[in-house]
Coordinates of N, CA and C and ligand atoms in Angstrom, one line a residue:
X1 N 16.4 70.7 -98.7 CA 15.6 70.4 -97.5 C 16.5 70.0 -96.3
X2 N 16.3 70.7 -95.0 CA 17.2 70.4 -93.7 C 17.0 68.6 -93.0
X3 N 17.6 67.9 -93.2 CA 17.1 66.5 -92.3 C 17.4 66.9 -90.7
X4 N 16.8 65.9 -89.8 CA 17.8 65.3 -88.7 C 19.1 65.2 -88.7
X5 N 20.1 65.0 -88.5 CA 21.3 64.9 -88.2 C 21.5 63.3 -88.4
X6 N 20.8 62.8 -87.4 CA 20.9 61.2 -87.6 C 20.8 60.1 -89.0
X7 N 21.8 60.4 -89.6 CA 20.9 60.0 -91.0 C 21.6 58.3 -91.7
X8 N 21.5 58.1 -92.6 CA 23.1 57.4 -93.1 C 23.7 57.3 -93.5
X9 N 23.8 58.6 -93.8 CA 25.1 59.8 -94.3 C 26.3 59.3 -92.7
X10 N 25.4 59.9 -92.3 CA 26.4 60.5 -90.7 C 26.7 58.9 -90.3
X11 N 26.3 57.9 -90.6 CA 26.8 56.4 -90.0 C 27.6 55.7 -90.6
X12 N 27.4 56.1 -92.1 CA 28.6 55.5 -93.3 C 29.9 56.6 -93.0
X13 N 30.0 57.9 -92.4 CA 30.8 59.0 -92.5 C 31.5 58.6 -90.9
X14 N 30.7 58.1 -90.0 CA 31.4 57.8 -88.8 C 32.0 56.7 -89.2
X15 N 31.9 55.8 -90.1 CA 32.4 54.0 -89.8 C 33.7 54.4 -90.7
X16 N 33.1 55.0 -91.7 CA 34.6 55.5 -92.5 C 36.0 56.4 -91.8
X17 N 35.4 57.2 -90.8 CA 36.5 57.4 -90.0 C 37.0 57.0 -89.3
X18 N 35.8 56.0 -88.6 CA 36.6 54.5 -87.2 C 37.4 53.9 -87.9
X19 N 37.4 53.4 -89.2 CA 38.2 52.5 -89.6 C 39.3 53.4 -90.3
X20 N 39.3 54.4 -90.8 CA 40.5 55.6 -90.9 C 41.7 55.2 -89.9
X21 N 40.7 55.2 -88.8 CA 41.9 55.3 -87.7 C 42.8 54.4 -87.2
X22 N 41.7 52.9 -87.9 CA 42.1 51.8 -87.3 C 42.9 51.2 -88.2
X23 N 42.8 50.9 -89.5 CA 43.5 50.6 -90.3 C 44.7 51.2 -91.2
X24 N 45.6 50.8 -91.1 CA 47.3 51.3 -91.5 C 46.8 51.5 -93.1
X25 N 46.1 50.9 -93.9 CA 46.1 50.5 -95.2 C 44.9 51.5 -95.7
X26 N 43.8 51.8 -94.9 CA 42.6 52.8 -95.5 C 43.4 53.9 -95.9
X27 N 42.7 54.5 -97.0 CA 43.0 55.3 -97.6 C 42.9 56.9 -96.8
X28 N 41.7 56.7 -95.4 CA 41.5 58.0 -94.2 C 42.6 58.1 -93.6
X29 N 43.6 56.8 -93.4 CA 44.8 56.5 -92.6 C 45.6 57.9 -92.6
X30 N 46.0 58.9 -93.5 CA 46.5 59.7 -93.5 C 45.6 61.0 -93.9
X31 N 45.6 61.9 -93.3 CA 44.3 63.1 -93.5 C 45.4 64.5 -93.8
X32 N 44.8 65.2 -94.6 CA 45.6 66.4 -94.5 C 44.9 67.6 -93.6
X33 N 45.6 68.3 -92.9 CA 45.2 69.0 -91.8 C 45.6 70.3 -92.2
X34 N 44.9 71.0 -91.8 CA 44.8 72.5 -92.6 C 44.8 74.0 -91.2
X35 N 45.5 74.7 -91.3 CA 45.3 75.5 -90.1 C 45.8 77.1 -91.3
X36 N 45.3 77.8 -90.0 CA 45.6 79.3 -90.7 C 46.8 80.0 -90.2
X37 N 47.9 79.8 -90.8 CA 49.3 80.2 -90.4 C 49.6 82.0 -90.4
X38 N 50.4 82.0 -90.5 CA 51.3 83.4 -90.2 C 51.1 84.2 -91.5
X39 N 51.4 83.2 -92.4 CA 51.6 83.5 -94.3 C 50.1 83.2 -94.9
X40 N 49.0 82.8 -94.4 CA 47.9 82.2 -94.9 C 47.8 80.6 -94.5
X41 N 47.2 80.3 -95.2 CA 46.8 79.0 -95.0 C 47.9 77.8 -95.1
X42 N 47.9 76.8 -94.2 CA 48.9 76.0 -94.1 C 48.2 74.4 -93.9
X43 N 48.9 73.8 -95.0 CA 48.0 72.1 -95.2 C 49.2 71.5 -95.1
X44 N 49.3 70.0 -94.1 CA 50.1 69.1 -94.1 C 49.6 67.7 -93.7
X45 N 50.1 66.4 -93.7 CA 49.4 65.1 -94.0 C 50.2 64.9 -92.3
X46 N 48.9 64.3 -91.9 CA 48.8 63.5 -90.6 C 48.4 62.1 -90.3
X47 N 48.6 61.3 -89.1 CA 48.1 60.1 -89.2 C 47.3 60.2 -88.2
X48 N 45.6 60.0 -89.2 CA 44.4 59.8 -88.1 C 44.4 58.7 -86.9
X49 N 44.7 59.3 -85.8 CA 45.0 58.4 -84.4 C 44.0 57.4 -84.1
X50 N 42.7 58.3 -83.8 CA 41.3 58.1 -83.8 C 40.6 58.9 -84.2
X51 N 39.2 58.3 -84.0 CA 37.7 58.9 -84.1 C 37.4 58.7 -83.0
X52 N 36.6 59.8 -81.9 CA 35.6 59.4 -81.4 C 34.2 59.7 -81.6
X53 N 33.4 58.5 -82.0 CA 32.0 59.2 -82.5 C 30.7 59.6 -81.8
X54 N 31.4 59.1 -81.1 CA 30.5 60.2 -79.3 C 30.1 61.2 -79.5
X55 N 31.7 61.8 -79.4 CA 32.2 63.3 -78.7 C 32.4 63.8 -80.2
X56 N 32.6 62.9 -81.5 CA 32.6 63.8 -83.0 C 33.6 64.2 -83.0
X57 N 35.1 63.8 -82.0 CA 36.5 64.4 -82.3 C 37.7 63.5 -83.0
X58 N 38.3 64.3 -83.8 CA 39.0 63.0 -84.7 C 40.6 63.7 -84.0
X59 N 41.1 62.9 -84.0 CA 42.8 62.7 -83.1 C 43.8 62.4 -84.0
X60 N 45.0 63.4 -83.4 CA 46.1 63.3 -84.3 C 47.5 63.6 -83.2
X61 N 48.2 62.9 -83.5 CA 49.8 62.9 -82.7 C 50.6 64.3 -83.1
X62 N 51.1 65.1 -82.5 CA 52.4 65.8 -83.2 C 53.5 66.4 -82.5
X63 N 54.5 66.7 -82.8 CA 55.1 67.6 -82.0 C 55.4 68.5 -81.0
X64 N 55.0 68.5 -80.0 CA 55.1 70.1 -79.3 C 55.7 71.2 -79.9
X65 N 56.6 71.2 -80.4 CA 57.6 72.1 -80.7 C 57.0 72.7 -82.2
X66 N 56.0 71.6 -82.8 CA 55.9 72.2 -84.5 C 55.0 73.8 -84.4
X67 N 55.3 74.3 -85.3 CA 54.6 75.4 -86.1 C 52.7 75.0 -86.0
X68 N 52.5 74.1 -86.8 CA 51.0 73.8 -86.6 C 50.4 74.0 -84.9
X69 N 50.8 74.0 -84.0 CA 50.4 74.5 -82.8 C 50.3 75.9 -82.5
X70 N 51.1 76.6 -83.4 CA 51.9 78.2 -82.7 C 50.1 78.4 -83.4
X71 N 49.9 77.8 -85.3 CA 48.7 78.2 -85.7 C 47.1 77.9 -84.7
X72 N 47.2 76.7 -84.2 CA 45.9 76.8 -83.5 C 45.8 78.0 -82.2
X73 N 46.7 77.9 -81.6 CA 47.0 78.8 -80.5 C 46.2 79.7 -80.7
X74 N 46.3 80.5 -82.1 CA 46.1 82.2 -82.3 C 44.4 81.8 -83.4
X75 N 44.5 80.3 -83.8 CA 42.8 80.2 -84.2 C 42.8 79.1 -85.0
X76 N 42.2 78.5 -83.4 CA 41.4 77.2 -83.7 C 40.5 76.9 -84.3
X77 N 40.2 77.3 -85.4 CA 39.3 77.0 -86.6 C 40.2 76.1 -87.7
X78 N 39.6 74.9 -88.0 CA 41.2 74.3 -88.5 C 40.2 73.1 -89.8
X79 N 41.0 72.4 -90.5 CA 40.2 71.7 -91.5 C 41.1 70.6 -91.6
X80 N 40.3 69.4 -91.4 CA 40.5 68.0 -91.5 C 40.1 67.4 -93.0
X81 N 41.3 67.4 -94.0 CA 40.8 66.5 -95.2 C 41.0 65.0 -95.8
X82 N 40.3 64.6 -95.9 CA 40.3 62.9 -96.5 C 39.9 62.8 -97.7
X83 N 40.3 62.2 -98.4 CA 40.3 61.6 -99.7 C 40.1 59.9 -99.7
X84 N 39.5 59.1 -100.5 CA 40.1 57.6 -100.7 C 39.9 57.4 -102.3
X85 N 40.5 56.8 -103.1 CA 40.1 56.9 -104.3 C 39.4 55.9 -104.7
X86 N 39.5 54.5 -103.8 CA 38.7 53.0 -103.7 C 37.6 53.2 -103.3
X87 N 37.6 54.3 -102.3 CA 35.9 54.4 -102.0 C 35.2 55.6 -102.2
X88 N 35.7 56.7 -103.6 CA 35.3 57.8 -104.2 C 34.5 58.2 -103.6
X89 N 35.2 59.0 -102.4 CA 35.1 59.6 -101.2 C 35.8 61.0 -100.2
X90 N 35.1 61.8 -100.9 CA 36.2 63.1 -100.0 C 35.5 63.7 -98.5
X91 N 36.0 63.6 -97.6 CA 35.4 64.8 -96.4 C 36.2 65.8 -96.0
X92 N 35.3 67.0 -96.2 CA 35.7 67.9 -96.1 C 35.8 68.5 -95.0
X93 N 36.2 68.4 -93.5 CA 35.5 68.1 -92.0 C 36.2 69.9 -90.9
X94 N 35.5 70.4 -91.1 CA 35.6 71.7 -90.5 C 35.6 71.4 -88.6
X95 N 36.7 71.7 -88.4 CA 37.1 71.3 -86.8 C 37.4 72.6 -85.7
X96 N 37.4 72.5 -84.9 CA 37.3 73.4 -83.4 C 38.8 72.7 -82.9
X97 N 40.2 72.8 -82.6 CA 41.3 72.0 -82.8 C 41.7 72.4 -81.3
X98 N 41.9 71.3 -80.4 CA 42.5 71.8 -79.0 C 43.7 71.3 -78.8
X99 N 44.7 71.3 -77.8 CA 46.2 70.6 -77.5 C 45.9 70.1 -76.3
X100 N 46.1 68.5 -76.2 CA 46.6 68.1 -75.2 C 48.1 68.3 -74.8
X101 N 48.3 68.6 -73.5 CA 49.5 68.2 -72.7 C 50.0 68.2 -71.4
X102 N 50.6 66.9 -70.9 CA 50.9 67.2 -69.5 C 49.7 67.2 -68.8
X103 N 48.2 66.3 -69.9 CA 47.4 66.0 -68.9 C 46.9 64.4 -69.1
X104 N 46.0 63.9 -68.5 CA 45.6 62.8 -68.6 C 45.6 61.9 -70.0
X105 N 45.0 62.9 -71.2 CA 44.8 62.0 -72.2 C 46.0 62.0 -72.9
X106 N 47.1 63.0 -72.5 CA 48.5 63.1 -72.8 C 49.0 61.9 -72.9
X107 N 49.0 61.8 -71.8 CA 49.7 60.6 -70.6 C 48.9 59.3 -70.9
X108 N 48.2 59.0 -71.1 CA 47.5 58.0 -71.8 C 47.5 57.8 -73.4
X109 N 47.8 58.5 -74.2 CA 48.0 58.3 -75.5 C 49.5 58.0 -75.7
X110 N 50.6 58.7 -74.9 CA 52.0 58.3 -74.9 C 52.5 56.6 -74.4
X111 N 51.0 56.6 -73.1 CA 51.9 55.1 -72.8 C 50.8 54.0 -74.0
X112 N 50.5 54.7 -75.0 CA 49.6 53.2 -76.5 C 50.7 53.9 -77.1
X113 N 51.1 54.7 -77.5 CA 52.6 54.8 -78.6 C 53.3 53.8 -78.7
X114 N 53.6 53.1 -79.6 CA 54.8 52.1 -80.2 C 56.1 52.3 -80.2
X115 N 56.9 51.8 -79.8 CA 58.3 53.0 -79.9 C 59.0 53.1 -81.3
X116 N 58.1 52.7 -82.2 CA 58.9 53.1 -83.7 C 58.3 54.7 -83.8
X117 N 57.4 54.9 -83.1 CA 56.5 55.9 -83.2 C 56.7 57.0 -82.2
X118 N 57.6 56.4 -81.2 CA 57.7 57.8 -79.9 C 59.3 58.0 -80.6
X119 N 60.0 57.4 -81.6 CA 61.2 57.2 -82.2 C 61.1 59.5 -82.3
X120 N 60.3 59.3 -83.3 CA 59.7 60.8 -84.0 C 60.2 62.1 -83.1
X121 N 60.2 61.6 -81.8 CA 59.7 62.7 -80.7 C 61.1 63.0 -79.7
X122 N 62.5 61.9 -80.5 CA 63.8 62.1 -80.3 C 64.4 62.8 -80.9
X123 N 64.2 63.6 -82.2 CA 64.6 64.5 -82.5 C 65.5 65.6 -81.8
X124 N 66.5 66.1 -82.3 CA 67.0 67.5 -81.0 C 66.3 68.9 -81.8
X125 N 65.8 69.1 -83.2 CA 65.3 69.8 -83.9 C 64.2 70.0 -83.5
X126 N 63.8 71.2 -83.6 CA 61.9 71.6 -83.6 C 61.9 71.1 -85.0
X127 N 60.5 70.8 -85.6 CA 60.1 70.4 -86.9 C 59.8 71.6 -87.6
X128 N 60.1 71.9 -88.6 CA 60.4 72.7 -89.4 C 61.0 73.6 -89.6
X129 N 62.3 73.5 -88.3 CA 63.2 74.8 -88.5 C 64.2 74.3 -89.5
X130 N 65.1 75.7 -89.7 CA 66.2 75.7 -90.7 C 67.2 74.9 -90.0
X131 N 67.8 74.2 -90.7 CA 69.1 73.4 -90.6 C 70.4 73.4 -91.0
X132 N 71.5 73.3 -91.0 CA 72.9 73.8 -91.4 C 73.4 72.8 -92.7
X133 N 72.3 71.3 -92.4 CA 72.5 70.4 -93.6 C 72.1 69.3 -93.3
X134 N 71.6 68.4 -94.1 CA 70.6 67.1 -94.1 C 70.7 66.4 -92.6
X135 N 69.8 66.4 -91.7 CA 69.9 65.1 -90.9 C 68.4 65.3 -90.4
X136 N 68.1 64.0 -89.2 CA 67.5 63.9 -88.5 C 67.2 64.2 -87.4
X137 N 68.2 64.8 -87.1 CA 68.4 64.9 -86.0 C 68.1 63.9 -84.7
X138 N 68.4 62.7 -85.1 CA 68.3 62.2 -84.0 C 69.3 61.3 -83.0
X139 N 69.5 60.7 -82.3 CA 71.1 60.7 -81.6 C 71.7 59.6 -82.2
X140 N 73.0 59.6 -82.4 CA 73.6 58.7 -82.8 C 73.6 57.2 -83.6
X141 N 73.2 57.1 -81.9 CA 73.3 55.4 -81.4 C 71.8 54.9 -81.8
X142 N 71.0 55.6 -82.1 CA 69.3 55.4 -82.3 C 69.3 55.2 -84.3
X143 N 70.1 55.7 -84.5 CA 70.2 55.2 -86.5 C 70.0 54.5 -86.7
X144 N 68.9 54.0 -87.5 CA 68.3 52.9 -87.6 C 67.7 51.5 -87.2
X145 N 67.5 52.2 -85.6 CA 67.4 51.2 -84.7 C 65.9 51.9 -84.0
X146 N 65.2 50.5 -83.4 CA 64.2 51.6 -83.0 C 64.2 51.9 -81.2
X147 N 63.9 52.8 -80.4 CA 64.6 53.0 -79.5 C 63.9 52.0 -78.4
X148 N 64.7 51.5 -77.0 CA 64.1 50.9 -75.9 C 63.2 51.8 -75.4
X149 N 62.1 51.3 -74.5 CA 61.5 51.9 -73.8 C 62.1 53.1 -73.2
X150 N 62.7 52.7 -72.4 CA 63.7 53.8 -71.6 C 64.4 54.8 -72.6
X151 N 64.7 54.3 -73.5 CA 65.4 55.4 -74.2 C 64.4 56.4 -74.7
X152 N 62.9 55.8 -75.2 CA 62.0 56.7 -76.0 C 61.5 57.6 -74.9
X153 N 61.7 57.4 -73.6 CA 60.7 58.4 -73.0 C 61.3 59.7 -72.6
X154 N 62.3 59.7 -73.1 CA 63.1 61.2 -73.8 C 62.2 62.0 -74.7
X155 N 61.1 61.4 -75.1 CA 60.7 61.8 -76.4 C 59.5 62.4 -75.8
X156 N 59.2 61.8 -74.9 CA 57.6 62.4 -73.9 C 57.3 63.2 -74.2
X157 N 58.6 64.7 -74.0 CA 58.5 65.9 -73.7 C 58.1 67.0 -74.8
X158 N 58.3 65.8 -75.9 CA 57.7 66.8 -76.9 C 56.7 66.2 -77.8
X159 N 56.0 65.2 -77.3 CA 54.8 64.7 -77.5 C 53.8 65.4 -77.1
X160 N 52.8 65.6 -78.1 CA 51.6 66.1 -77.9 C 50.3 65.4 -78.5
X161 N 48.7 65.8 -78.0 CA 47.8 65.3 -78.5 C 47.4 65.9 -79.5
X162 N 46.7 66.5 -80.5 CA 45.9 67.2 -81.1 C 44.1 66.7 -80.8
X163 N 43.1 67.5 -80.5 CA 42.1 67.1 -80.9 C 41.3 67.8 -81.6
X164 N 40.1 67.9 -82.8 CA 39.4 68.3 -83.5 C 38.2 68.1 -83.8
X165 N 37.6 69.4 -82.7 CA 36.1 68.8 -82.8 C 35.6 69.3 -84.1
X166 N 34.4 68.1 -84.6 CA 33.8 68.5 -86.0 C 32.7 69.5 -85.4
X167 N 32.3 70.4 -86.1 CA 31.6 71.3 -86.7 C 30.7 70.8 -87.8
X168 N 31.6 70.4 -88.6 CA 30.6 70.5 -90.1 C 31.9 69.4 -91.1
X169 N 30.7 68.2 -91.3 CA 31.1 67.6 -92.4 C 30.7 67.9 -93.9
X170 N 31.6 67.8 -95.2 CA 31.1 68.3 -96.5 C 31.1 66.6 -97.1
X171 N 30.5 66.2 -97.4 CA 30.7 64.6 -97.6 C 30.6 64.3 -99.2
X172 N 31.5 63.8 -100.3 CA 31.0 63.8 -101.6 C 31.3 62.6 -101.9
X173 N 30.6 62.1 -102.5 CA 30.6 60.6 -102.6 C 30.5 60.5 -104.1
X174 N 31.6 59.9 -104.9 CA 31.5 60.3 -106.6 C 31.0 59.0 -107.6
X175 N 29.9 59.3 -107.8 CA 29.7 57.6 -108.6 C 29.1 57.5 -109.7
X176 N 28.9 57.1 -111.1 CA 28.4 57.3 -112.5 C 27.0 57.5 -112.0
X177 N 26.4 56.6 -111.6 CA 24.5 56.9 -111.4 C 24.4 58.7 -111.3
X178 N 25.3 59.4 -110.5 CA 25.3 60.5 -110.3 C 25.5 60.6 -108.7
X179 N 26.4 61.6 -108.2 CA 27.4 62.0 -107.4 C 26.1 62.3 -106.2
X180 N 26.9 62.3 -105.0 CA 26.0 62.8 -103.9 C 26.9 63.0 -103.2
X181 N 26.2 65.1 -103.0 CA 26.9 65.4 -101.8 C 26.3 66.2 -100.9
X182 N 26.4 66.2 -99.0 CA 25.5 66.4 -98.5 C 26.5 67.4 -97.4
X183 N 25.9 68.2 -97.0 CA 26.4 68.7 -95.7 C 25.8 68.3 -94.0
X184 N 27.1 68.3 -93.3 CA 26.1 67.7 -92.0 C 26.7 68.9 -91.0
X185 N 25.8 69.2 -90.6 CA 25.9 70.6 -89.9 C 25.8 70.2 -88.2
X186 N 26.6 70.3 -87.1 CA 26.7 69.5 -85.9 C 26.3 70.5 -84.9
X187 N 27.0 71.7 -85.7 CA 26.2 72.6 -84.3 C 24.7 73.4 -84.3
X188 N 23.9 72.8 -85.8 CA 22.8 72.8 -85.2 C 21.8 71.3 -85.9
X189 N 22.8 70.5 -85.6 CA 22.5 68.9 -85.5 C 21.3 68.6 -86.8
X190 N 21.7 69.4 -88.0 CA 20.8 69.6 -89.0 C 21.9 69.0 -90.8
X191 N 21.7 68.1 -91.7 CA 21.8 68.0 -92.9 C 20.9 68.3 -93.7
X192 N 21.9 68.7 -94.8 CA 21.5 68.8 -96.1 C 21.8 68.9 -97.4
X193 N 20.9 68.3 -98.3 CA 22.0 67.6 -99.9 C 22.2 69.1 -100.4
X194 N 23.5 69.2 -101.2 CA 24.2 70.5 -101.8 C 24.6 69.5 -103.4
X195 N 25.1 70.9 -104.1 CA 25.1 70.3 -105.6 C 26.2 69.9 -105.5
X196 N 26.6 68.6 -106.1 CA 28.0 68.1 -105.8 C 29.3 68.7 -107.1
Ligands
LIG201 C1 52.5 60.2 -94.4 C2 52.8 61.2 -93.5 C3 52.3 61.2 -92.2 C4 52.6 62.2 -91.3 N1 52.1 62.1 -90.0 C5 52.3 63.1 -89.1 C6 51.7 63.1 -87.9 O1 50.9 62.2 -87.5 N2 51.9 64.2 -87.0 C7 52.7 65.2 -87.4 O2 52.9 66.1 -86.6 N3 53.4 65.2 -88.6 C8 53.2 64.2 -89.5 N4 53.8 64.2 -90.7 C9 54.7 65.4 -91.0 C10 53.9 66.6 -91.4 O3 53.3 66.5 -92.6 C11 54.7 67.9 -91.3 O4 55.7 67.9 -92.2 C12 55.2 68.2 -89.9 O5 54.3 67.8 -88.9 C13 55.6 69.7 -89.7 O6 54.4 70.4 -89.9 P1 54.2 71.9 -89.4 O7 55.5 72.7 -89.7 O8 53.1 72.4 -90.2 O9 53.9 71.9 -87.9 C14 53.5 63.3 -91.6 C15 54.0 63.3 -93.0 C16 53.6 62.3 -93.8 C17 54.2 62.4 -95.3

């Protein structure tokens, strides 16, 4: 049977994401992100920035320069997954994936970066290219140090936003009484229970 959308599914599935984002320690804290690459399908673990439960977009930091951009570029159909094993809890979250850069929310997300965190974005390497042999590529004098303001904002230029609008959450919730799992369907603002 189709519900409303509004349910409390969708308010336990939003709080679980706000606090994904907000806490270092939740288990949403890190999501695996899924795009459709060159070779097929490509999954790698990200750190959920935010939620917004407005707008239904969950936010993620990365590279300019990475590979996972070249994939949204050619199709933004992309898949956001979480796991927690404390709160026997998987979403399965089917996203619409855009790139900030060089605009407002850019430029606003760079200056809340921490500089252990814009450290990432000093690299002289694109992320995931081949290398001649182990490093980090990152300068010198920065080894194990975290960089000054002024030094991190070298790193600007290859900071980017990611955003992911939901589509469709798969929500499974695993528990002895017996499991429940529901789909929430956003683009036509409709759930409904599926066999788990
Ligand atoms: C715990 C953890 C958190 C990570 N967080 C991010 C992140 O927020 N953004 C990011 O671009 N890569 C992050 N990475 C690295 C990616 O998993 C991946 O290796 C890198 O982004 C290159 O991916 P790509 O070649 O698919 O673009 C993280 C890796 C781990 C293990």
């Amino acid at each position: 049977m189709e519900l409303e959308m509004n349910n409390d599914i969708f308010i336990k599935v939003s709080e679980l994401l706000e606090n994904g984002a907000k806490e270092r320690d939740h288990d949403f804290h890190i999501m695996t992100f899924c795009t459709i690459g060159k070779e097929g399908v490509e999954a790698r673990s990200v750190v959920l920035r935010n939620f917004d439960k407005d707008k239904n977009i969950i936010r993620f930091h990365t590279d300019y320069r990475s590979p996972k951009l070249d994939d949204i570029k050619k199709n933004p159909n992309t898949v956001c997954l979480v796991y927690s094993y404390k709160l026997k809890t998987q979403l399965r979250i089917k996203t619409i994936s855009s790139i900030h850069y060089d605009d407002p929310i850019w430029n606003d997300s760079w200056d809340k970066t921490g500089l252990a965190s814009r450290k990432c974005y000093l690299t002289k390497y694109d992320p995931s290219s081949h290398i001649e042999e182990k490093d980090d590529g990152l300068p010198l004098e920065l080894k194990g140090k975290t960089p000054t303001s002024e030094q991190s904002e070298e790193g600007k230029k290859n900071f980017c936003v990611v955003d992911n609008k939901i589509t469709e959450i798969d929500y499974l919730y695993l528990k002895s009484s017996g499991h429940e799992r529901m789909v929430l369907d956003f683009n036509n603002n409709k759930s409904s229970w599926i066999a788990p």
